Coordinates of C-alpha atoms in Angstrom, one line a residue:
X1 CA 219.4 -156.5 -57.1
X2 CA 220.3 -153.2 -55.7
X3 CA 222.7 -152.8 -52.4
X4 CA 219.7 -152.2 -50.0
X5 CA 218.4 -155.6 -50.8
X6 CA 221.6 -157.3 -50.7
X7 CA 222.2 -155.8 -47.1
X8 CA 218.6 -156.7 -46.1
X9 CA 219.2 -160.2 -47.2
X10 CA 222.7 -160.6 -45.5
X11 CA 221.0 -159.2 -42.1
X12 CA 218.1 -161.9 -42.6
X13 CA 220.5 -164.7 -43.2
X14 CA 222.9 -163.8 -40.4
X15 CA 220.0 -163.6 -38.0
X16 CA 218.7 -167.0 -39.1
X17 CA 222.1 -168.5 -38.6
X18 CA 222.3 -167.1 -35.1
X19 CA 218.8 -168.4 -34.2
X20 CA 219.8 -171.7 -35.7
X21 CA 223.1 -171.9 -33.4
X22 CA 220.9 -170.8 -30.4
X23 CA 218.1 -173.5 -30.9
X24 CA 220.8 -176.3 -31.2
X25 CA 222.7 -175.2 -28.3
X26 CA 219.8 -174.2 -26.0
X27 CA 220.8 -176.6 -23.2
X28 CA 224.3 -175.2 -23.0
X29 CA 223.0 -171.5 -23.1
X30 CA 220.4 -172.3 -20.6
X31 CA 223.0 -173.9 -18.2
X32 CA 225.5 -170.9 -19.0
X33 CA 222.6 -168.5 -18.0
X34 CA 221.9 -170.5 -14.8
X35 CA 225.4 -170.2 -13.9
X36 CA 225.6 -166.4 -14.3
X37 CA 222.4 -166.1 -12.6
X38 CA 223.3 -168.0 -9.4
X39 CA 226.6 -165.9 -9.3
X40 CA 224.7 -162.5 -9.7
X41 CA 221.8 -163.5 -7.5
X42 CA 222.6 -161.0 -4.8
X43 CA 222.6 -158.3 -7.5
X44 CA 219.4 -159.5 -9.1
X45 CA 217.7 -159.7 -5.8
X46 CA 218.6 -156.3 -4.8
X47 CA 217.4 -155.0 -8.0
X48 CA 214.1 -156.6 -7.6
X49 CA 213.8 -155.3 -4.0
X50 CA 214.7 -151.5 -5.3
X51 CA 212.2 -152.2 -8.3
X52 CA 209.5 -152.9 -5.7
X53 CA 210.4 -150.2 -3.3
X54 CA 210.7 -147.6 -6.1
X55 CA 207.2 -146.6 -5.8
X56 CA 206.9 -145.7 -2.2
X57 CA 210.3 -144.2 -2.3
X58 CA 209.6 -141.7 -5.2
X59 CA 206.3 -141.0 -3.2
X60 CA 208.0 -140.1 -0.1
X61 CA 210.8 -138.3 -1.7
X62 CA 208.9 -136.2 -4.3
X63 CA 205.4 -135.8 -2.7
X64 CA 206.0 -135.8 0.9
X65 CA 209.5 -134.1 1.2
X66 CA 209.2 -132.4 -2.1
X67 CA 212.7 -132.7 -3.1
X68 CA 213.7 -130.7 -6.3
X69 CA 216.6 -129.7 -8.1
X70 CA 216.8 -126.3 -6.5
X71 CA 217.6 -128.1 -3.2
X72 CA 221.5 -128.0 -2.1
X73 CA 223.4 -131.3 -2.4
X74 CA 223.2 -131.8 1.3
X75 CA 219.3 -131.2 1.6
X76 CA 219.0 -133.8 -1.4
X77 CA 221.1 -136.3 0.3
X78 CA 219.2 -135.8 3.5
X79 CA 215.9 -136.1 1.9
X80 CA 217.0 -139.3 -0.1
X81 CA 218.2 -140.8 2.9
X82 CA 214.9 -140.1 4.9
X83 CA 212.9 -141.4 2.1
X84 CA 214.8 -144.4 1.9
X85 CA 214.4 -145.2 5.6
X86 CA 210.6 -144.4 5.3
X87 CA 210.2 -146.6 2.1
X88 CA 211.7 -149.5 3.9
X89 CA 209.9 -148.7 7.3
X90 CA 206.7 -148.5 5.4
X91 CA 207.1 -151.8 3.8
X92 CA 208.3 -153.5 6.7
X93 CA 205.5 -152.1 8.6
X94 CA 202.9 -153.4 6.2
X95 CA 204.5 -156.8 6.0
X96 CA 204.4 -157.1 9.9
X97 CA 200.7 -156.0 10.2
X98 CA 199.8 -158.6 7.7
X99 CA 202.1 -161.1 9.5
X100 CA 200.3 -160.1 12.7
X101 CA 196.8 -160.6 11.2
X102 CA 197.5 -163.6 9.0
X103 CA 200.2 -166.0 10.6
X104 CA 198.3 -166.7 14.0
X105 CA 195.3 -168.0 12.1
X106 CA 197.4 -169.5 9.2
X107 CA 199.2 -171.4 12.0
X108 CA 196.0 -172.5 13.8
X109 CA 194.6 -173.8 10.4
X110 CA 197.7 -175.6 9.7
X111 CA 197.8 -177.2 13.2
X112 CA 194.1 -178.0 12.9
X113 CA 194.7 -179.7 9.5
X114 CA 197.9 -181.7 10.7
X115 CA 195.9 -182.9 13.9
X116 CA 192.9 -184.1 12.1
X117 CA 194.9 -185.4 9.0
X118 CA 196.0 -188.5 10.6
X119 CA 192.5 -189.6 11.6
X120 CA 191.2 -188.7 8.3
X121 CA 193.6 -190.7 6.5
X122 CA 192.8 -193.8 9.0
X123 CA 189.0 -193.3 7.9
X124 CA 190.2 -193.6 4.2
X125 CA 192.5 -196.4 4.8
X126 CA 189.8 -198.2 6.8
X127 CA 187.4 -197.7 3.8
X128 CA 190.0 -199.3 1.6
X129 CA 190.6 -202.0 3.8
X130 CA 187.0 -202.9 3.9
X131 CA 187.0 -202.9 0.0
X132 CA 189.8 -205.2 0.1
X133 CA 188.2 -207.5 2.6
X134 CA 185.3 -207.6 0.7
X135 CA 187.1 -208.5 -2.4
X136 CA 189.0 -210.9 -0.6
X137 CA 186.1 -213.2 -0.3
X138 CA 185.3 -213.1 -4.1
X139 CA 189.0 -214.2 -4.9
X140 CA 190.2 -217.7 -5.2
X141 CA 193.2 -219.0 -3.3
X142 CA 195.7 -218.8 -6.2
X143 CA 194.8 -215.1 -6.9
X144 CA 194.8 -214.4 -3.2
X145 CA 198.4 -215.9 -2.8
X146 CA 199.7 -213.9 -5.6
X147 CA 198.3 -210.7 -4.2
X148 CA 199.9 -211.4 -0.8
X149 CA 203.3 -212.2 -2.6
X150 CA 202.9 -208.8 -4.4
X151 CA 202.2 -206.9 -1.4
X152 CA 205.3 -208.4 0.4
X153 CA 207.5 -207.4 -2.4
X154 CA 206.1 -203.9 -2.1
X155 CA 206.6 -203.8 1.6
X156 CA 210.4 -204.8 0.8
X157 CA 210.7 -202.0 -1.8
X158 CA 209.2 -199.4 0.5
X159 CA 211.6 -200.5 3.4
X160 CA 214.6 -200.1 0.9
X161 CA 213.3 -196.8 0.1
X162 CA 213.1 -195.5 3.5
X163 CA 216.7 -196.9 4.3
X164 CA 218.0 -194.9 1.3
X165 CA 216.2 -191.6 2.6
X166 CA 217.7 -192.0 6.0
X167 CA 221.1 -192.9 4.8
X168 CA 220.9 -189.5 3.0
X169 CA 219.6 -187.4 5.8
X170 CA 223.0 -186.4 7.3
X171 CA 224.4 -185.0 3.9
X172 CA 221.0 -183.3 3.4
X173 CA 221.0 -181.7 6.9
X174 CA 224.7 -180.5 6.1
X175 CA 223.7 -179.2 2.7
X176 CA 220.7 -177.4 4.3
X177 CA 222.8 -175.7 6.6
X178 CA 225.2 -174.7 4.0
X179 CA 222.2 -173.3 1.6
X180 CA 220.8 -171.3 4.7
X181 CA 224.2 -169.7 5.5
X182 CA 224.5 -168.9 1.6
X183 CA 221.1 -167.5 1.6
X184 CA 221.7 -165.3 4.5
X185 CA 224.9 -163.9 3.2
X186 CA 222.9 -163.5 -0.3
X187 CA 220.2 -161.5 1.4
X188 CA 222.8 -159.0 3.2
X189 CA 224.4 -158.3 -0.2
X190 CA 221.1 -157.9 -1.8
X191 CA 220.0 -155.4 0.7
X192 CA 223.2 -153.5 0.3
X193 CA 222.6 -153.4 -3.7
X194 CA 218.9 -152.6 -3.2
X195 CA 220.1 -149.4 -1.0
X196 CA 222.6 -148.5 -3.8
X197 CA 220.2 -149.0 -6.8
X198 CA 217.4 -147.2 -5.1
X199 CA 219.5 -144.0 -4.1
X200 CA 221.5 -143.9 -7.2
X201 CA 218.8 -144.8 -9.7
X202 CA 218.9 -141.4 -11.6
X203 CA 222.7 -141.3 -11.4
X204 CA 222.8 -145.0 -12.9
X205 CA 220.3 -144.2 -15.4
X206 CA 222.3 -140.9 -16.7
X207 CA 225.5 -142.7 -16.7
X208 CA 223.8 -145.6 -19.0
X209 CA 222.4 -142.8 -21.2
X210 CA 225.7 -141.2 -21.4
X211 CA 227.5 -144.5 -22.3
X212 CA 224.8 -145.4 -25.0
X213 CA 225.1 -142.0 -26.6
X214 CA 229.0 -142.1 -26.4
X215 CA 229.5 -145.6 -28.2
X216 CA 226.4 -145.9 -30.3
X217 CA 224.7 -144.2 -33.3
X218 CA 222.2 -141.5 -31.8
X219 CA 219.2 -143.2 -33.2
X220 CA 220.4 -146.7 -31.9
X221 CA 220.9 -145.0 -28.4
X222 CA 217.4 -143.7 -28.4
X223 CA 215.8 -146.9 -29.7
X224 CA 217.6 -148.8 -26.6
X225 CA 216.2 -146.0 -24.1
X226 CA 212.8 -146.2 -25.6
X227 CA 212.6 -150.1 -25.2
X228 CA 213.8 -149.6 -21.7
X229 CA 211.0 -147.2 -21.0
X230 CA 208.3 -149.4 -22.3
X231 CA 209.9 -152.3 -20.3
X232 CA 209.8 -150.6 -17.2
X233 CA 206.1 -149.4 -17.8
X234 CA 205.3 -153.0 -18.7
X235 CA 206.7 -154.7 -15.5
X236 CA 205.3 -151.9 -13.3
X237 CA 201.9 -152.0 -14.7
X238 CA 201.6 -156.0 -14.6
X239 CA 203.2 -156.3 -11.1
X240 CA 200.9 -153.5 -9.5
X241 CA 197.9 -155.0 -11.3
X242 CA 198.5 -158.8 -10.5
X243 CA 199.3 -157.9 -6.8
X244 CA 196.2 -155.8 -6.3
X245 CA 194.1 -158.3 -8.2
X246 CA 195.5 -161.2 -6.0
X247 CA 194.9 -159.3 -2.7
X248 CA 191.2 -158.4 -3.9
X249 CA 190.8 -162.3 -4.7
X250 CA 192.2 -163.4 -1.4
X251 CA 189.9 -161.1 0.4
X252 CA 186.8 -162.2 -1.4
X253 CA 187.8 -165.8 -1.1
X254 CA 188.2 -165.3 2.7
X255 CA 184.8 -163.5 3.3
X256 CA 182.9 -166.1 1.1
X257 CA 184.4 -169.1 2.9
X258 CA 183.3 -167.5 6.1
X259 CA 179.7 -166.8 4.8
X260 CA 179.5 -170.4 3.5
X261 CA 181.3 -171.9 6.7
X262 CA 184.0 -173.8 4.8
X263 CA 186.9 -174.9 7.0
X264 CA 190.4 -173.3 6.8
X265 CA 189.2 -170.1 5.6
X266 CA 192.8 -168.1 6.2
X267 CA 194.9 -170.8 4.8
X268 CA 193.0 -171.5 1.7
X269 CA 192.4 -167.7 0.9
X270 CA 196.3 -167.2 1.3
X271 CA 196.9 -170.0 -1.1
X272 CA 194.3 -168.7 -3.5
X273 CA 195.5 -165.0 -3.1
X274 CA 199.0 -165.9 -3.5
X275 CA 198.8 -168.3 -6.6
X276 CA 196.6 -165.7 -8.6
X277 CA 199.7 -163.4 -9.1
X278 CA 200.4 -166.1 -12.1
X279 CA 197.9 -165.1 -14.7
X280 CA 195.4 -167.7 -16.1
X281 CA 197.1 -171.0 -14.7
X282 CA 197.7 -169.5 -11.1
X283 CA 194.0 -170.2 -10.0
X284 CA 194.3 -173.7 -11.1
X285 CA 197.5 -174.3 -9.3
X286 CA 195.7 -173.0 -6.2
X287 CA 192.4 -174.6 -6.5
X288 CA 194.1 -178.2 -6.4
X289 CA 195.8 -178.1 -3.0
X290 CA 193.1 -175.9 -1.6
X291 CA 190.2 -178.6 -2.6
X292 CA 192.5 -181.2 -1.1
X293 CA 192.7 -179.3 2.3
X294 CA 189.0 -178.6 2.4
X295 CA 188.2 -182.4 1.6
X296 CA 190.6 -183.5 4.4
X297 CA 188.6 -181.6 7.0
X298 CA 185.9 -184.4 6.6
X299 CA 186.5 -186.9 4.0
X300 CA 183.3 -188.5 5.0
X301 CA 181.5 -185.5 3.5
X302 CA 183.0 -184.7 0.0
X303 CA 180.2 -182.6 -1.0
X304 CA 181.9 -179.6 1.0
X305 CA 184.7 -179.9 -1.6
X306 CA 182.5 -180.0 -4.3
X307 CA 180.7 -176.9 -3.1
X308 CA 184.3 -175.3 -2.6
X309 CA 185.2 -176.0 -6.3
X310 CA 181.8 -174.5 -7.5
X311 CA 182.5 -171.5 -5.2
X312 CA 186.2 -170.9 -6.6
X313 CA 184.5 -171.3 -10.4
X314 CA 182.0 -168.7 -9.6
X315 CA 184.8 -166.5 -8.1
X316 CA 187.1 -166.8 -11.1
X317 CA 184.2 -165.9 -13.3
X318 CA 183.6 -162.8 -11.2
X319 CA 187.3 -162.1 -11.3
X320 CA 187.5 -162.6 -15.2
X321 CA 184.5 -160.5 -15.9
X322 CA 184.6 -157.6 -13.4
X323 CA 187.9 -157.5 -11.3
X324 CA 190.5 -158.3 -13.8
X325 CA 189.4 -155.7 -16.5
X326 CA 188.9 -152.9 -13.9
X327 CA 192.1 -153.5 -11.9
X328 CA 194.4 -154.8 -14.7
X329 CA 192.6 -153.9 -17.7
X330 CA 194.5 -153.3 -21.0
X331 CA 197.8 -152.1 -19.2
X332 CA 199.6 -155.0 -20.5
X333 CA 198.4 -154.9 -24.0
X334 CA 198.8 -158.6 -24.9
X335 CA 196.1 -160.7 -26.4
X336 CA 195.1 -163.9 -24.2
X337 CA 196.7 -166.4 -26.4
X338 CA 200.0 -164.7 -26.3
X339 CA 199.7 -164.6 -22.5
X340 CA 199.2 -168.2 -22.4
X341 CA 202.1 -168.7 -24.9
X342 CA 204.2 -166.4 -22.6
X343 CA 203.4 -168.6 -19.5
X344 CA 204.2 -171.9 -21.1
X345 CA 207.5 -170.7 -22.6
X346 CA 208.6 -168.8 -19.5
X347 CA 208.0 -171.8 -17.3
X348 CA 209.8 -174.1 -19.5
X349 CA 212.8 -171.7 -19.5
X350 CA 212.9 -170.4 -15.9
X351 CA 210.2 -172.2 -13.9
X352 CA 207.9 -170.2 -11.5
X353 CA 209.9 -167.1 -12.1
X354 CA 209.4 -167.5 -15.8
X355 CA 205.7 -167.7 -15.4
X356 CA 205.6 -164.4 -13.8
X357 CA 208.0 -162.4 -15.7
X358 CA 207.3 -164.1 -19.3
X359 CA 204.0 -162.1 -19.6
X360 CA 205.5 -158.5 -19.2
X361 CA 208.4 -159.5 -21.4
X362 CA 206.1 -160.9 -24.0
X363 CA 204.1 -157.7 -23.8
X364 CA 207.3 -155.8 -24.6
X365 CA 208.1 -158.0 -27.7
X366 CA 204.4 -157.7 -28.8
X367 CA 204.3 -153.9 -28.5
X368 CA 207.8 -153.7 -30.4
X369 CA 206.6 -155.9 -33.3
X370 CA 203.2 -154.1 -33.7
X371 CA 204.8 -150.9 -33.8
X372 CA 207.2 -152.0 -36.5
X373 CA 205.0 -153.7 -38.4
X374 CA 202.7 -150.5 -38.6
X375 CA 205.7 -148.3 -39.3
X376 CA 206.6 -150.6 -42.4
X377 CA 203.1 -150.6 -43.7
X378 CA 202.8 -146.9 -43.4
X379 CA 206.2 -146.6 -45.4
X380 CA 204.6 -148.8 -48.1
X381 CA 201.4 -147.1 -48.0
X382 CA 199.4 -150.3 -47.2
X383 CA 196.4 -150.0 -45.0
X384 CA 194.7 -152.9 -43.2
X385 CA 190.9 -152.2 -41.9

């Protein structure tokens, strides 16, 4: 066996041992990761904000203000500050307009739902009570007595549960105050970090490149930078595509519900649009509470909820056949089965966040593995048609 094969065997065995150690200590690694994530949350949040604002910031700085390397340092700094202020102002303005348009109608829908919900629940309980009264006449005395005994025990259990909840109210309120204070502090630091990341992204990128080339072989440094570029492209394409698709789907849902005179059009459309950011499973998650909300508008007419489900199914079909291919298309470059696998694994590791970032991460791994496989096959002069 030559030295090259011995080296490859040692590498494979080493990776196998590392993978085995990771798998048997997955809980510990996950717990450690969660701890570091909590500590670095302001930095992570700031990076996410800067990443979202990167598009409008670059547009204002490079297209509107036309900053170039020929500008003096003072002019470059001035243009960067103006672009930063305009980017934040633009995003805040868009969010404010959306809030002005959506929140009043959303609040009215929620108030209407809350005001009618007790009556609708009473109707359901009345029907259930009528069913119990009907059954009561068909049961003998011994069975009837046993049922009442079980009901009494259930009532005692409920009262104990309520007492336990009330006992924990004060600690929960105190914990809530602490969490709110911590969240406000984290958001302040996140804003500071986002400004730093946004204005210094070129400098940070240059510094990281210098460090990589200084301490790693040139080929390894170029490989890392290449992976970082395709990761950036994957996340950018995914986020832009999913947000655009969710917005379009929310608008279609709102217009369709108005046409078919379905209740709570604004509230339901916001739910459908927001949950559609999650691929594949998002529409399912959004349809369940939305259907319940439509049903609660008039439980005596369940056909409205049935027609709403039919409407959602048709809309999802239109989304899958027309909207998604044109808005998102093949920008992710990940087959459907791997998308589902990425969502399942991502949700298991990091919950809702994992469901969102799992797809672009999987797309990066898929592309790297595909490129590596094609390269090795080309070296061996093997061609698969």
